[in-house]
Amino acid sequence: MSRQAEWKCDPCRRTGLDVKRNCSWLDLKETTDKPVWARNGVYTTVCPKSIVSPDSEHWIHLFYSMKLLNQHLDLLTLDARTADALMTLETEYRKETLHA
Ligand SMILES: [Zn+2]
């Protein structure tokens, strides 16, 4: 795993929770089915901070920029991965705002 993932998990490491949270940079050989993070029926068995990619950070920034500026992108003009990411974020955003 990259140094970037290790850097993102600095709070996990400093608090001694990196093994318990199954941070991906540790590259633990034994995996667990035990959730380390959960919210509204969605969970992960690996520390979510350690698996955020530069692409996913870009899509989250793009999504929230669109929300802040009240802009809409034409999905047909986007590449498939970006369109899929924005649709996924919109779906999760709507679930979250409905449960707020
Ligand atoms: Zn972590």
Coordinates of C-alpha atoms and ligand atoms in Angstrom, one line a residue:
M1 CA 0.0 0.0 0.0
S2 CA 1.2 3.5 -0.7
R3 CA 2.7 6.0 1.7
Q4 CA -0.3 8.2 1.0
A5 CA -2.6 5.6 2.5
E6 CA -0.3 5.4 5.5
W7 CA -0.3 9.2 5.8
K8 CA -4.1 9.4 5.7
C9 CA -4.3 6.9 8.6
D10 CA -1.9 8.9 10.8
P11 CA -4.8 9.4 13.4
C12 CA -5.4 5.6 13.3
R13 CA -1.7 4.9 13.9
R14 CA -1.2 7.6 16.6
T15 CA -4.2 6.3 18.6
G16 CA -3.1 2.7 18.2
L17 CA -6.2 1.7 16.4
D18 CA -4.6 0.8 13.0
V19 CA -4.8 -2.9 13.5
K20 CA -8.3 -2.8 15.0
R21 CA -9.5 -0.6 12.1
N22 CA -7.7 -2.9 9.6
C23 CA -6.0 0.0 7.8
S24 CA -5.1 -1.2 4.4
W25 CA -1.5 0.1 4.5
L26 CA -0.7 -2.5 7.1
D27 CA -1.4 -5.1 4.5
L28 CA -2.7 -7.5 7.1
K29 CA -2.7 -11.1 6.0
E30 CA -5.7 -12.0 8.1
T31 CA -8.9 -10.2 7.1
T32 CA -12.0 -9.9 9.1
D33 CA -15.7 -9.8 8.3
K34 CA -16.2 -7.5 11.3
P35 CA -17.3 -4.0 10.3
V36 CA -14.8 -1.2 11.3
W37 CA -17.1 1.6 10.0
A38 CA -20.9 1.6 9.5
R39 CA -23.6 4.1 8.7
N40 CA -27.1 3.8 7.5
G41 CA -26.8 0.2 6.4
V42 CA -23.4 0.7 4.6
Y43 CA -20.3 -0.8 6.2
T44 CA -16.6 -1.5 5.4
T45 CA -14.3 -4.1 7.0
V46 CA -11.2 -1.9 6.1
C47 CA -10.5 1.6 7.4
P48 CA -12.2 3.8 4.8
K49 CA -9.6 6.5 5.0
S50 CA -6.9 4.1 3.9
I51 CA -8.8 3.1 0.7
V52 CA -9.7 6.5 -0.6
S53 CA -8.0 7.0 -4.0
P54 CA -7.0 10.3 -5.7
D55 CA -9.8 9.6 -8.2
S56 CA -12.4 9.3 -5.5
E57 CA -11.2 12.4 -3.8
H58 CA -11.5 14.2 -7.1
W59 CA -15.1 13.0 -7.6
I60 CA -16.1 14.0 -4.1
H61 CA -14.7 17.5 -4.6
L62 CA -16.4 17.8 -8.0
F63 CA -19.7 16.6 -6.5
Y64 CA -19.7 19.0 -3.6
S65 CA -18.5 21.9 -5.9
M66 CA -21.6 21.2 -8.1
K67 CA -23.8 21.2 -5.0
L68 CA -22.3 24.4 -3.6
L69 CA -22.6 26.2 -7.0
N70 CA -26.0 24.6 -7.7
Q71 CA -24.7 23.4 -11.0
H72 CA -25.6 20.3 -13.0
L73 CA -23.3 18.5 -15.4
D74 CA -24.6 16.8 -18.5
L75 CA -23.8 13.2 -17.7
L76 CA -23.6 12.4 -21.4
T77 CA -20.6 14.6 -21.8
L78 CA -18.6 12.8 -19.0
D79 CA -16.5 9.7 -19.2
A80 CA -18.3 6.6 -17.9
R81 CA -16.3 6.4 -14.6
T82 CA -16.9 10.0 -13.7
A83 CA -20.6 9.7 -14.6
D84 CA -20.9 6.5 -12.5
A85 CA -19.1 8.1 -9.6
L86 CA -21.3 11.2 -9.6
M87 CA -24.5 9.1 -9.9
T88 CA -23.3 7.0 -6.9
L89 CA -22.6 10.1 -4.9
E90 CA -26.0 11.6 -5.7
T91 CA -27.7 8.4 -4.7
E92 CA -25.8 8.3 -1.4
Y93 CA -26.4 12.0 -0.9
R94 CA -30.2 11.6 -1.3
K95 CA -30.2 8.6 1.1
E96 CA -28.3 10.6 3.6
T97 CA -30.5 13.7 3.4
L98 CA -33.6 11.6 3.6
H99 CA -32.4 10.1 6.9
A100 CA -31.2 13.4 8.3
Ligands
ZN1 ZN -6.9 3.9 9.1

